[in-house]
Amino acid sequence: MMVPAALLLLGALTALLAPRLLARAQWPDREPVVALWVWQCVVGAVLLCLALSMLLSAAAAWQAVRGRLFAAAPHGVVDAYGLGAAGGMWAAATALALAGGGLWTGAMLTREVLRARARRRARGAELRERAPLLPGEDPQAARLVVLEGPRPEAWWQPGTVPQLVVTTAALGRLKGSQLDAVLAHEQGHVAARHDWLLHCSRALAGGFPQVPVFAAFEEEMHRLVELAADDVASRRFGRLTVALALVGLNEDRGVFGLGAAPEAHVPQRVRRLLSATPRLSPARRLRLTALATLMPALPLAVAFVPGLSALT
């Protein structure tokens, strides 16, 4: 049981230390895409630690699992893990607990995806009711949909024919190329599949609300995907244009006052765009990306080193 315990310890240390180090770092706001990758690698490493520990604990507890898991391995490899002598109640309890956590995670992700699809269908039905196709209009053509509304709002409606939906109040606020910047922002979300990042982060945070790393993962995903989409739009239309579009869409929601608001990240996004902080150098971005990619390799190394050592 030494290797499963080591994997659990590695997962716990990663979950404890990585979010603190990222919270203290100043570079994620400058490189949100790299920060998104780092967070995915952190959470992926934690989940991989748990999954590998579950497999090895199950192999230690039950001969049938051990036979299947090491079916093609020489006898010396099995002996290197010490599974025959380490089986028992603790191994079975660990394997069952981790398997239950995996099933619960899958259930939470399924629930989140189904809820998102239900919300999308409901919003699409409302959109078709409020903005039906005109006679002779091609339903397969991507189009801008304008809805009568007192609040300035704009959102991307996914589907067979994706659409940018804006209200008349938003059109009154967005000047010049600001509407194009909003469209580029939403297209940035779609191109990077940010919806799946949000689904996964919400599923983990909702399924395990007492685990700080998953709560931090959800919070940072919501923030970083917006920063990444802002950068996509600003590269095409300029930082000032995107900042003015953000102000125009949100100034009536109280987000720029002294009180707290659900959209409290909007002023931070505007300040970030206006400050025009330079990006990290390509070399540093590459180093951060490479270091993050190595994080999921650590659990694999811990899991495979005893077996590989037995072969040498």
PDB file of C-alpha atoms in Angstrom:
ATOM      1  CA  MET A   1       0.000   0.000   0.000  1.00  0.00           C
ATOM      2  CA  MET A   2       2.995   2.329  -0.106  1.00  0.00           C
ATOM      3  CA  VAL A   3       2.436   3.467  -3.706  1.00  0.00           C
ATOM      4  CA  PRO A   4      -1.331   4.173  -3.306  1.00  0.00           C
ATOM      5  CA  ALA A   5      -0.568   6.092  -0.109  1.00  0.00           C
ATOM      6  CA  ALA A   6       2.186   8.050  -1.861  1.00  0.00           C
ATOM      7  CA  LEU A   7      -0.220   8.945  -4.656  1.00  0.00           C
ATOM      8  CA  LEU A   8      -2.810  10.168  -2.165  1.00  0.00           C
ATOM      9  CA  LEU A   9      -0.156  12.265  -0.430  1.00  0.00           C
ATOM     10  CA  LEU A  10       1.029  13.711  -3.737  1.00  0.00           C
ATOM     11  CA  GLY A  11      -2.552  14.560  -4.705  1.00  0.00           C
ATOM     12  CA  ALA A  12      -3.161  16.250  -1.345  1.00  0.00           C
ATOM     13  CA  LEU A  13       0.040  18.303  -1.588  1.00  0.00           C
ATOM     14  CA  THR A  14      -0.765  19.362  -5.146  1.00  0.00           C
ATOM     15  CA  ALA A  15      -4.302  20.365  -4.165  1.00  0.00           C
ATOM     16  CA  LEU A  16      -2.989  22.315  -1.186  1.00  0.00           C
ATOM     17  CA  LEU A  17       0.072  24.075  -2.596  1.00  0.00           C
ATOM     18  CA  ALA A  18      -0.691  24.744  -6.271  1.00  0.00           C
ATOM     19  CA  PRO A  19      -3.741  27.029  -5.724  1.00  0.00           C
ATOM     20  CA  ARG A  20      -1.805  29.058  -3.146  1.00  0.00           C
ATOM     21  CA  LEU A  21       1.135  29.520  -5.480  1.00  0.00           C
ATOM     22  CA  LEU A  22      -1.154  30.542  -8.335  1.00  0.00           C
ATOM     23  CA  ALA A  23      -3.051  32.980  -6.105  1.00  0.00           C
ATOM     24  CA  ARG A  24       0.217  34.728  -5.211  1.00  0.00           C
ATOM     25  CA  ALA A  25       1.478  34.883  -8.790  1.00  0.00           C
ATOM     26  CA  GLN A  26       1.046  38.076 -10.794  1.00  0.00           C
ATOM     27  CA  TRP A  27       1.363  36.587 -14.278  1.00  0.00           C
ATOM     28  CA  PRO A  28      -2.058  34.816 -14.704  1.00  0.00           C
ATOM     29  CA  ASP A  29      -3.810  38.108 -15.513  1.00  0.00           C
ATOM     30  CA  ARG A  30      -1.185  38.795 -18.179  1.00  0.00           C
ATOM     31  CA  GLU A  31      -1.431  35.318 -19.694  1.00  0.00           C
ATOM     32  CA  PRO A  32      -4.927  33.932 -19.042  1.00  0.00           C
ATOM     33  CA  VAL A  33      -4.602  31.196 -21.670  1.00  0.00           C
ATOM     34  CA  VAL A  34      -1.443  29.853 -20.014  1.00  0.00           C
ATOM     35  CA  ALA A  35      -3.129  30.159 -16.615  1.00  0.00           C
ATOM     36  CA  LEU A  36      -6.101  28.149 -17.884  1.00  0.00           C
ATOM     37  CA  TRP A  37      -3.726  25.405 -18.991  1.00  0.00           C
ATOM     38  CA  VAL A  38      -1.892  25.452 -15.650  1.00  0.00           C
ATOM     39  CA  TRP A  39      -5.145  25.104 -13.716  1.00  0.00           C
ATOM     40  CA  GLN A  40      -6.255  22.224 -15.922  1.00  0.00           C
ATOM     41  CA  CYS A  41      -2.945  20.477 -15.319  1.00  0.00           C
ATOM     42  CA  VAL A  42      -3.204  21.019 -11.552  1.00  0.00           C
ATOM     43  CA  VAL A  43      -6.701  19.567 -11.324  1.00  0.00           C
ATOM     44  CA  GLY A  44      -5.811  16.839 -13.815  1.00  0.00           C
ATOM     45  CA  ALA A  45      -2.819  15.846 -11.671  1.00  0.00           C
ATOM     46  CA  VAL A  46      -4.992  15.684  -8.546  1.00  0.00           C
ATOM     47  CA  LEU A  47      -7.611  13.554 -10.278  1.00  0.00           C
ATOM     48  CA  LEU A  48      -4.930  11.320 -11.788  1.00  0.00           C
ATOM     49  CA  CYS A  49      -3.422  10.752  -8.335  1.00  0.00           C
ATOM     50  CA  LEU A  50      -6.814   9.671  -7.030  1.00  0.00           C
ATOM     51  CA  ALA A  51      -7.541   7.430 -10.029  1.00  0.00           C
ATOM     52  CA  LEU A  52      -4.174   5.648  -9.884  1.00  0.00           C
ATOM     53  CA  SER A  53      -4.445   5.228  -6.135  1.00  0.00           C
ATOM     54  CA  MET A  54      -7.895   3.706  -6.606  1.00  0.00           C
ATOM     55  CA  LEU A  55      -6.602   1.191  -9.153  1.00  0.00           C
ATOM     56  CA  LEU A  56      -3.628   0.105  -7.068  1.00  0.00           C
ATOM     57  CA  SER A  57      -5.718  -0.069  -3.882  1.00  0.00           C
ATOM     58  CA  ALA A  58      -8.246  -2.258  -5.672  1.00  0.00           C
ATOM     59  CA  ALA A  59      -5.402  -4.437  -6.933  1.00  0.00           C
ATOM     60  CA  ALA A  60      -4.112  -4.765  -3.371  1.00  0.00           C
ATOM     61  CA  ALA A  61      -7.555  -5.648  -2.026  1.00  0.00           C
ATOM     62  CA  TRP A  62      -8.811  -8.122  -4.622  1.00  0.00           C
ATOM     63  CA  GLN A  63      -6.912 -10.802  -6.481  1.00  0.00           C
ATOM     64  CA  ALA A  64      -9.279 -10.579  -9.471  1.00  0.00           C
ATOM     65  CA  VAL A  65      -8.438  -6.911 -10.010  1.00  0.00           C
ATOM     66  CA  ARG A  66      -4.743  -7.566  -9.509  1.00  0.00           C
ATOM     67  CA  GLY A  67      -4.807 -10.352 -12.060  1.00  0.00           C
ATOM     68  CA  ARG A  68      -6.381  -8.138 -14.701  1.00  0.00           C
ATOM     69  CA  LEU A  69      -4.277  -5.071 -13.947  1.00  0.00           C
ATOM     70  CA  PHE A  70      -0.970  -6.952 -14.063  1.00  0.00           C
ATOM     71  CA  ALA A  71      -1.965  -9.671 -16.525  1.00  0.00           C
ATOM     72  CA  ALA A  72       0.882  -8.921 -18.920  1.00  0.00           C
ATOM     73  CA  ALA A  73       3.459  -7.998 -16.276  1.00  0.00           C
ATOM     74  CA  PRO A  74       6.213 -10.309 -15.033  1.00  0.00           C
ATOM     75  CA  HIS A  75       5.842 -11.680 -11.519  1.00  0.00           C
ATOM     76  CA  GLY A  76       8.618  -9.459 -10.257  1.00  0.00           C
ATOM     77  CA  VAL A  77       6.641  -6.344 -11.146  1.00  0.00           C
ATOM     78  CA  VAL A  78       3.752  -7.380  -8.920  1.00  0.00           C
ATOM     79  CA  ASP A  79       6.176  -8.123  -6.084  1.00  0.00           C
ATOM     80  CA  ALA A  80       7.725  -4.645  -6.489  1.00  0.00           C
ATOM     81  CA  TYR A  81       4.409  -3.037  -5.524  1.00  0.00           C
ATOM     82  CA  GLY A  82       3.966  -5.303  -2.506  1.00  0.00           C
ATOM     83  CA  LEU A  83       0.303  -5.738  -3.297  1.00  0.00           C
ATOM     84  CA  GLY A  84      -0.050  -9.308  -2.127  1.00  0.00           C
ATOM     85  CA  ALA A  85       0.937  -8.474   1.417  1.00  0.00           C
ATOM     86  CA  ALA A  86      -0.702  -5.075   1.527  1.00  0.00           C
ATOM     87  CA  GLY A  87      -4.257  -6.091   0.720  1.00  0.00           C
ATOM     88  CA  GLY A  88      -7.026  -6.050   3.249  1.00  0.00           C
ATOM     89  CA  MET A  89      -9.675  -3.859   4.755  1.00  0.00           C
ATOM     90  CA  TRP A  90      -7.855  -0.551   4.317  1.00  0.00           C
ATOM     91  CA  ALA A  91      -7.084  -1.181   0.663  1.00  0.00           C
ATOM     92  CA  ALA A  92     -10.688  -2.157  -0.039  1.00  0.00           C
ATOM     93  CA  ALA A  93     -12.042   0.860   1.849  1.00  0.00           C
ATOM     94  CA  THR A  94      -9.717   3.219  -0.032  1.00  0.00           C
ATOM     95  CA  ALA A  95     -10.616   1.724  -3.397  1.00  0.00           C
ATOM     96  CA  LEU A  96     -14.361   1.862  -2.708  1.00  0.00           C
ATOM     97  CA  ALA A  97     -14.209   5.432  -1.405  1.00  0.00           C
ATOM     98  CA  LEU A  98     -12.250   6.646  -4.430  1.00  0.00           C
ATOM     99  CA  ALA A  99     -14.483   4.729  -6.836  1.00  0.00           C
ATOM    100  CA  GLY A 100     -17.526   6.321  -5.216  1.00  0.00           C
ATOM    101  CA  GLY A 101     -15.920   9.735  -5.656  1.00  0.00           C
ATOM    102  CA  GLY A 102     -15.289   9.002  -9.317  1.00  0.00           C
ATOM    103  CA  LEU A 103     -18.872   7.918  -9.901  1.00  0.00           C
ATOM    104  CA  TRP A 104     -20.138  10.993  -8.066  1.00  0.00           C
ATOM    105  CA  THR A 105     -17.930  13.227 -10.227  1.00  0.00           C
ATOM    106  CA  GLY A 106     -19.318  11.626 -13.380  1.00  0.00           C
ATOM    107  CA  ALA A 107     -22.868  12.078 -12.107  1.00  0.00           C
ATOM    108  CA  MET A 108     -22.242  15.758 -11.307  1.00  0.00           C
ATOM    109  CA  LEU A 109     -20.726  16.380 -14.737  1.00  0.00           C
ATOM    110  CA  THR A 110     -23.664  14.665 -16.436  1.00  0.00           C
ATOM    111  CA  ARG A 111     -26.089  16.742 -14.394  1.00  0.00           C
ATOM    112  CA  GLU A 112     -24.251  19.952 -15.247  1.00  0.00           C
ATOM    113  CA  VAL A 113     -24.211  19.179 -18.983  1.00  0.00           C
ATOM    114  CA  LEU A 114     -27.904  18.247 -18.999  1.00  0.00           C
ATOM    115  CA  ARG A 115     -28.812  21.412 -17.124  1.00  0.00           C
ATOM    116  CA  ALA A 116     -26.791  23.533 -19.518  1.00  0.00           C
ATOM    117  CA  ARG A 117     -28.493  21.907 -22.501  1.00  0.00           C
ATOM    118  CA  ALA A 118     -31.909  22.443 -20.926  1.00  0.00           C
ATOM    119  CA  ARG A 119     -31.113  26.128 -20.334  1.00  0.00           C
ATOM    120  CA  ARG A 120     -29.872  26.467 -23.910  1.00  0.00           C
ATOM    121  CA  ARG A 121     -33.003  24.823 -25.322  1.00  0.00           C
ATOM    122  CA  ALA A 122     -35.267  27.011 -23.188  1.00  0.00           C
ATOM    123  CA  ARG A 123     -33.424  30.153 -24.233  1.00  0.00           C
ATOM    124  CA  GLY A 124     -33.476  29.046 -27.876  1.00  0.00           C
ATOM    125  CA  ALA A 125     -37.244  28.463 -27.709  1.00  0.00           C
ATOM    126  CA  GLU A 126     -37.730  31.886 -26.164  1.00  0.00           C
ATOM    127  CA  LEU A 127     -35.545  33.411 -28.849  1.00  0.00           C
ATOM    128  CA  ARG A 128     -37.531  31.747 -31.645  1.00  0.00           C
ATOM    129  CA  GLU A 129     -40.722  33.041 -30.096  1.00  0.00           C
ATOM    130  CA  ARG A 130     -39.483  36.599 -29.664  1.00  0.00           C
ATOM    131  CA  ALA A 131     -37.549  36.770 -32.959  1.00  0.00           C
ATOM    132  CA  PRO A 132     -39.151  34.414 -35.497  1.00  0.00           C
ATOM    133  CA  LEU A 133     -37.689  34.033 -38.950  1.00  0.00           C
ATOM    134  CA  LEU A 134     -38.948  36.500 -41.493  1.00  0.00           C
ATOM    135  CA  PRO A 135     -40.527  35.289 -44.754  1.00  0.00           C
ATOM    136  CA  GLY A 136     -37.760  34.257 -47.130  1.00  0.00           C
ATOM    137  CA  GLU A 137     -35.062  34.388 -44.464  1.00  0.00           C
ATOM    138  CA  ASP A 138     -32.499  31.572 -44.652  1.00  0.00           C
ATOM    139  CA  PRO A 139     -32.583  29.628 -41.352  1.00  0.00           C
ATOM    140  CA  GLN A 140     -29.081  28.258 -41.975  1.00  0.00           C
ATOM    141  CA  ALA A 141     -27.433  31.669 -42.247  1.00  0.00           C
ATOM    142  CA  ALA A 142     -25.591  32.888 -39.166  1.00  0.00           C
ATOM    143  CA  ARG A 143     -27.295  36.086 -38.108  1.00  0.00           C
ATOM    144  CA  LEU A 144     -27.361  38.868 -35.592  1.00  0.00           C
ATOM    145  CA  VAL A 145     -30.609  38.854 -33.610  1.00  0.00           C
ATOM    146  CA  VAL A 146     -31.872  42.085 -32.083  1.00  0.00           C
ATOM    147  CA  LEU A 147     -34.418  41.831 -29.270  1.00  0.00           C
ATOM    148  CA  GLU A 148     -36.461  44.612 -27.753  1.00  0.00           C
ATOM    149  CA  GLY A 149     -35.213  45.041 -24.194  1.00  0.00           C
ATOM    150  CA  PRO A 150     -34.625  47.786 -21.629  1.00  0.00           C
ATOM    151  CA  ARG A 151     -31.343  46.348 -20.345  1.00  0.00           C
ATOM    152  CA  PRO A 152     -28.138  46.341 -22.411  1.00  0.00           C
ATOM    153  CA  GLU A 153     -27.374  42.662 -22.902  1.00  0.00           C
ATOM    154  CA  ALA A 154     -25.499  40.577 -25.437  1.00  0.00           C
ATOM    155  CA  TRP A 155     -24.903  36.844 -25.505  1.00  0.00           C
ATOM    156  CA  TRP A 156     -23.948  34.047 -27.836  1.00  0.00           C
ATOM    157  CA  GLN A 157     -26.732  31.563 -28.512  1.00  0.00           C
ATOM    158  CA  PRO A 158     -25.144  28.224 -29.540  1.00  0.00           C
ATOM    159  CA  GLY A 159     -26.913  25.699 -31.704  1.00  0.00           C
ATOM    160  CA  THR A 160     -27.014  24.440 -35.269  1.00  0.00           C
ATOM    161  CA  VAL A 161     -26.945  28.073 -36.362  1.00  0.00           C
ATOM    162  CA  PRO A 162     -25.022  30.061 -33.704  1.00  0.00           C
ATOM    163  CA  GLN A 163     -26.317  33.569 -33.211  1.00  0.00           C
ATOM    164  CA  LEU A 164     -25.236  36.717 -31.437  1.00  0.00           C
ATOM    165  CA  VAL A 165     -28.219  38.127 -29.571  1.00  0.00           C
ATOM    166  CA  VAL A 166     -28.248  41.778 -28.504  1.00  0.00           C
ATOM    167  CA  THR A 167     -30.965  43.944 -27.060  1.00  0.00           C
ATOM    168  CA  THR A 168     -32.013  47.300 -28.420  1.00  0.00           C
ATOM    169  CA  ALA A 169     -30.621  48.892 -25.267  1.00  0.00           C
ATOM    170  CA  ALA A 170     -27.236  47.352 -26.026  1.00  0.00           C
ATOM    171  CA  LEU A 171     -27.319  48.679 -29.594  1.00  0.00           C
ATOM    172  CA  GLY A 172     -27.930  52.133 -28.181  1.00  0.00           C
ATOM    173  CA  ARG A 173     -24.850  51.820 -25.989  1.00  0.00           C
ATOM    174  CA  LEU A 174     -22.389  50.117 -28.327  1.00  0.00           C
ATOM    175  CA  LYS A 175     -20.797  52.568 -30.741  1.00  0.00           C
ATOM    176  CA  GLY A 176     -18.658  51.988 -33.799  1.00  0.00           C
ATOM    177  CA  SER A 177     -16.814  48.681 -33.689  1.00  0.00           C
ATOM    178  CA  GLN A 178     -17.820  47.908 -30.112  1.00  0.00           C
ATOM    179  CA  LEU A 179     -20.539  45.530 -31.300  1.00  0.00           C
ATOM    180  CA  ASP A 180     -17.970  43.718 -33.441  1.00  0.00           C
ATOM    181  CA  ALA A 181     -15.722  43.498 -30.375  1.00  0.00           C
ATOM    182  CA  VAL A 182     -18.556  41.876 -28.386  1.00  0.00           C
ATOM    183  CA  LEU A 183     -19.049  39.393 -31.225  1.00  0.00           C
ATOM    184  CA  ALA A 184     -15.319  38.598 -31.272  1.00  0.00           C
ATOM    185  CA  HIS A 185     -15.369  38.132 -27.496  1.00  0.00           C
ATOM    186  CA  GLU A 186     -18.209  35.609 -27.690  1.00  0.00           C
ATOM    187  CA  GLN A 187     -16.617  33.827 -30.643  1.00  0.00           C
ATOM    188  CA  GLY A 188     -13.446  33.523 -28.568  1.00  0.00           C
ATOM    189  CA  HIS A 189     -15.415  31.577 -25.967  1.00  0.00           C
ATOM    190  CA  VAL A 190     -16.833  29.267 -28.620  1.00  0.00           C
ATOM    191  CA  ALA A 191     -13.536  28.646 -30.415  1.00  0.00           C
ATOM    192  CA  ALA A 192     -11.731  27.702 -27.179  1.00  0.00           C
ATOM    193  CA  ARG A 193     -14.642  25.547 -25.922  1.00  0.00           C
ATOM    194  CA  HIS A 194     -14.780  27.474 -22.680  1.00  0.00           C
ATOM    195  CA  ASP A 195     -18.212  25.994 -21.972  1.00  0.00           C
ATOM    196  CA  TRP A 196     -16.638  22.611 -21.247  1.00  0.00           C
ATOM    197  CA  LEU A 197     -14.145  24.133 -18.845  1.00  0.00           C
ATOM    198  CA  LEU A 198     -17.016  25.773 -16.998  1.00  0.00           C
ATOM    199  CA  HIS A 199     -19.040  22.537 -16.985  1.00  0.00           C
ATOM    200  CA  CYS A 200     -16.162  20.563 -15.491  1.00  0.00           C
ATOM    201  CA  SER A 201     -15.275  23.185 -12.900  1.00  0.00           C
ATOM    202  CA  ARG A 202     -18.901  23.554 -11.785  1.00  0.00           C
ATOM    203  CA  ALA A 203     -19.316  19.774 -11.585  1.00  0.00           C
ATOM    204  CA  LEU A 204     -16.245  19.372  -9.364  1.00  0.00           C
ATOM    205  CA  ALA A 205     -17.087  22.347  -7.159  1.00  0.00           C
ATOM    206  CA  GLY A 206     -20.733  21.297  -6.865  1.00  0.00           C
ATOM    207  CA  GLY A 207     -19.934  17.660  -6.207  1.00  0.00           C
ATOM    208  CA  PHE A 208     -17.216  18.365  -3.649  1.00  0.00           C
ATOM    209  CA  PRO A 209     -18.004  21.788  -2.109  1.00  0.00           C
ATOM    210  CA  GLN A 210     -15.674  21.176   0.845  1.00  0.00           C
ATOM    211  CA  VAL A 211     -12.581  20.687  -1.340  1.00  0.00           C
ATOM    212  CA  PRO A 212     -10.847  24.087  -1.672  1.00  0.00           C
ATOM    213  CA  VAL A 213      -8.929  23.267  -4.849  1.00  0.00           C
ATOM    214  CA  PHE A 214     -12.153  22.564  -6.746  1.00  0.00           C
ATOM    215  CA  ALA A 215     -13.812  25.755  -5.469  1.00  0.00           C
ATOM    216  CA  ALA A 216     -10.761  27.762  -6.527  1.00  0.00           C
ATOM    217  CA  PHE A 217     -10.757  25.974  -9.882  1.00  0.00           C
ATOM    218  CA  GLU A 218     -14.361  27.021 -10.563  1.00  0.00           C
ATOM    219  CA  GLU A 219     -13.747  30.621  -9.506  1.00  0.00           C
ATOM    220  CA  GLU A 220     -10.629  30.967 -11.618  1.00  0.00           C
ATOM    221  CA  MET A 221     -12.208  29.337 -14.658  1.00  0.00           C
ATOM    222  CA  HIS A 222     -15.016  31.904 -14.654  1.00  0.00           C
ATOM    223  CA  ARG A 223     -12.521  34.740 -14.376  1.00  0.00           C
ATOM    224  CA  LEU A 224      -9.826  33.495 -16.739  1.00  0.00           C
ATOM    225  CA  VAL A 225     -12.125  32.522 -19.615  1.00  0.00           C
ATOM    226  CA  GLU A 226     -13.422  36.086 -19.664  1.00  0.00           C
ATOM    227  CA  LEU A 227      -9.905  37.506 -19.682  1.00  0.00           C
ATOM    228  CA  ALA A 228      -8.921  35.151 -22.495  1.00  0.00           C
ATOM    229  CA  ALA A 229     -11.955  36.156 -24.566  1.00  0.00           C
ATOM    230  CA  ASP A 230     -11.193  39.830 -23.863  1.00  0.00           C
ATOM    231  CA  ASP A 231      -7.722  39.305 -25.298  1.00  0.00           C
ATOM    232  CA  VAL A 232      -9.152  37.661 -28.424  1.00  0.00           C
ATOM    233  CA  ALA A 233     -11.380  40.673 -29.018  1.00  0.00           C
ATOM    234  CA  SER A 234      -8.711  43.245 -28.140  1.00  0.00           C
ATOM    235  CA  ARG A 235      -6.245  41.782 -30.625  1.00  0.00           C
ATOM    236  CA  ARG A 236      -8.751  42.523 -33.395  1.00  0.00           C
ATOM    237  CA  PHE A 237     -10.369  45.757 -32.231  1.00  0.00           C
ATOM    238  CA  GLY A 238      -8.076  47.213 -29.583  1.00  0.00           C
ATOM    239  CA  ARG A 239      -8.161  47.256 -25.805  1.00  0.00           C
ATOM    240  CA  LEU A 240      -9.971  50.584 -25.573  1.00  0.00           C
ATOM    241  CA  THR A 241     -12.825  49.406 -27.788  1.00  0.00           C
ATOM    242  CA  VAL A 242     -13.345  46.264 -25.685  1.00  0.00           C
ATOM    243  CA  ALA A 243     -13.152  48.235 -22.441  1.00  0.00           C
ATOM    244  CA  LEU A 244     -15.755  50.729 -23.658  1.00  0.00           C
ATOM    245  CA  ALA A 245     -18.023  47.877 -24.740  1.00  0.00           C
ATOM    246  CA  LEU A 246     -17.754  46.345 -21.265  1.00  0.00           C
ATOM    247  CA  VAL A 247     -18.604  49.670 -19.660  1.00  0.00           C
ATOM    248  CA  GLY A 248     -21.545  50.208 -21.987  1.00  0.00           C
ATOM    249  CA  LEU A 249     -23.036  46.797 -21.242  1.00  0.00           C
ATOM    250  CA  ASN A 250     -22.523  46.923 -17.472  1.00  0.00           C
ATOM    251  CA  GLU A 251     -22.612  50.499 -16.212  1.00  0.00           C
ATOM    252  CA  ASP A 252     -26.308  50.293 -15.220  1.00  0.00           C
ATOM    253  CA  ARG A 253     -25.790  47.137 -13.135  1.00  0.00           C
ATOM    254  CA  GLY A 254     -23.973  48.801 -10.267  1.00  0.00           C
ATOM    255  CA  VAL A 255     -20.725  46.948 -10.886  1.00  0.00           C
ATOM    256  CA  PHE A 256     -18.623  50.112 -10.876  1.00  0.00           C
ATOM    257  CA  GLY A 257     -19.888  51.333  -7.491  1.00  0.00           C
ATOM    258  CA  LEU A 258     -18.512  50.740  -4.022  1.00  0.00           C
ATOM    259  CA  GLY A 259     -20.891  47.890  -3.189  1.00  0.00           C
ATOM    260  CA  ALA A 260     -20.215  44.283  -4.085  1.00  0.00           C
ATOM    261  CA  ALA A 261     -21.986  42.830  -7.099  1.00  0.00           C
ATOM    262  CA  PRO A 262     -22.084  39.469  -8.862  1.00  0.00           C
ATOM    263  CA  GLU A 263     -20.258  41.058 -11.809  1.00  0.00           C
ATOM    264  CA  ALA A 264     -17.520  42.503  -9.585  1.00  0.00           C
ATOM    265  CA  HIS A 265     -14.894  41.114 -11.964  1.00  0.00           C
ATOM    266  CA  VAL A 266     -16.011  43.541 -14.697  1.00  0.00           C
ATOM    267  CA  PRO A 267     -14.159  46.591 -13.250  1.00  0.00           C
ATOM    268  CA  GLN A 268     -11.030  44.457 -12.945  1.00  0.00           C
ATOM    269  CA  ARG A 269     -11.352  43.464 -16.589  1.00  0.00           C
ATOM    270  CA  VAL A 270     -11.749  47.098 -17.632  1.00  0.00           C
ATOM    271  CA  ARG A 271      -8.724  48.201 -15.603  1.00  0.00           C
ATOM    272  CA  ARG A 272      -6.687  45.359 -17.054  1.00  0.00           C
ATOM    273  CA  LEU A 273      -7.589  46.358 -20.613  1.00  0.00           C
ATOM    274  CA  LEU A 274      -6.824  50.033 -20.027  1.00  0.00           C
ATOM    275  CA  SER A 275      -3.526  49.371 -18.247  1.00  0.00           C
ATOM    276  CA  ALA A 276      -2.222  47.466 -21.302  1.00  0.00           C
ATOM    277  CA  THR A 277       0.244  45.432 -19.252  1.00  0.00           C
ATOM    278  CA  PRO A 278       2.688  43.722 -21.639  1.00  0.00           C
ATOM    279  CA  ARG A 279       2.529  39.982 -22.115  1.00  0.00           C
ATOM    280  CA  LEU A 280       5.186  37.608 -20.850  1.00  0.00           C
ATOM    281  CA  SER A 281       8.023  36.783 -23.179  1.00  0.00           C
ATOM    282  CA  PRO A 282       7.520  33.737 -25.448  1.00  0.00           C
ATOM    283  CA  ALA A 283      10.308  31.918 -23.616  1.00  0.00           C
ATOM    284  CA  ARG A 284       8.639  32.373 -20.242  1.00  0.00           C
ATOM    285  CA  ARG A 285       5.266  31.338 -21.630  1.00  0.00           C
ATOM    286  CA  LEU A 286       6.881  28.204 -23.004  1.00  0.00           C
ATOM    287  CA  ARG A 287       8.548  27.432 -19.664  1.00  0.00           C
ATOM    288  CA  LEU A 288       5.293  27.829 -17.749  1.00  0.00           C
ATOM    289  CA  THR A 289       3.431  25.655 -20.227  1.00  0.00           C
ATOM    290  CA  ALA A 290       6.100  22.954 -20.097  1.00  0.00           C
ATOM    291  CA  LEU A 291       6.225  22.945 -16.287  1.00  0.00           C
ATOM    292  CA  ALA A 292       2.454  22.680 -16.090  1.00  0.00           C
ATOM    293  CA  THR A 293       2.444  19.810 -18.572  1.00  0.00           C
ATOM    294  CA  LEU A 294       4.869  17.918 -16.343  1.00  0.00           C
ATOM    295  CA  MET A 295       2.499  18.030 -13.379  1.00  0.00           C
ATOM    296  CA  PRO A 296       0.267  15.134 -14.546  1.00  0.00           C
ATOM    297  CA  ALA A 297       3.457  13.205 -15.299  1.00  0.00           C
ATOM    298  CA  LEU A 298       4.405  13.132 -11.602  1.00  0.00           C
ATOM    299  CA  PRO A 299       1.583  10.747 -10.575  1.00  0.00           C
ATOM    300  CA  LEU A 300       2.449   8.534 -13.535  1.00  0.00           C
ATOM    301  CA  ALA A 301       6.089   8.461 -12.437  1.00  0.00           C
ATOM    302  CA  VAL A 302       5.133   7.540  -8.865  1.00  0.00           C
ATOM    303  CA  ALA A 303       2.847   4.781 -10.139  1.00  0.00           C
ATOM    304  CA  PHE A 304       5.203   3.270 -12.708  1.00  0.00           C
ATOM    305  CA  VAL A 305       8.643   3.667 -11.136  1.00  0.00           C
ATOM    306  CA  PRO A 306       8.381   0.540  -8.903  1.00  0.00           C
ATOM    307  CA  GLY A 307       7.383  -1.611 -11.861  1.00  0.00           C
ATOM    308  CA  LEU A 308      10.043  -0.180 -14.138  1.00  0.00           C
ATOM    309  CA  SER A 309      12.672  -0.610 -11.426  1.00  0.00           C
ATOM    310  CA  ALA A 310      11.769  -4.283 -11.140  1.00  0.00           C
ATOM    311  CA  LEU A 311      12.454  -4.749 -14.837  1.00  0.00           C
ATOM    312  CA  THR A 312      15.963  -3.307 -14.709  1.00  0.00           C
TER     313      THR A 312
END
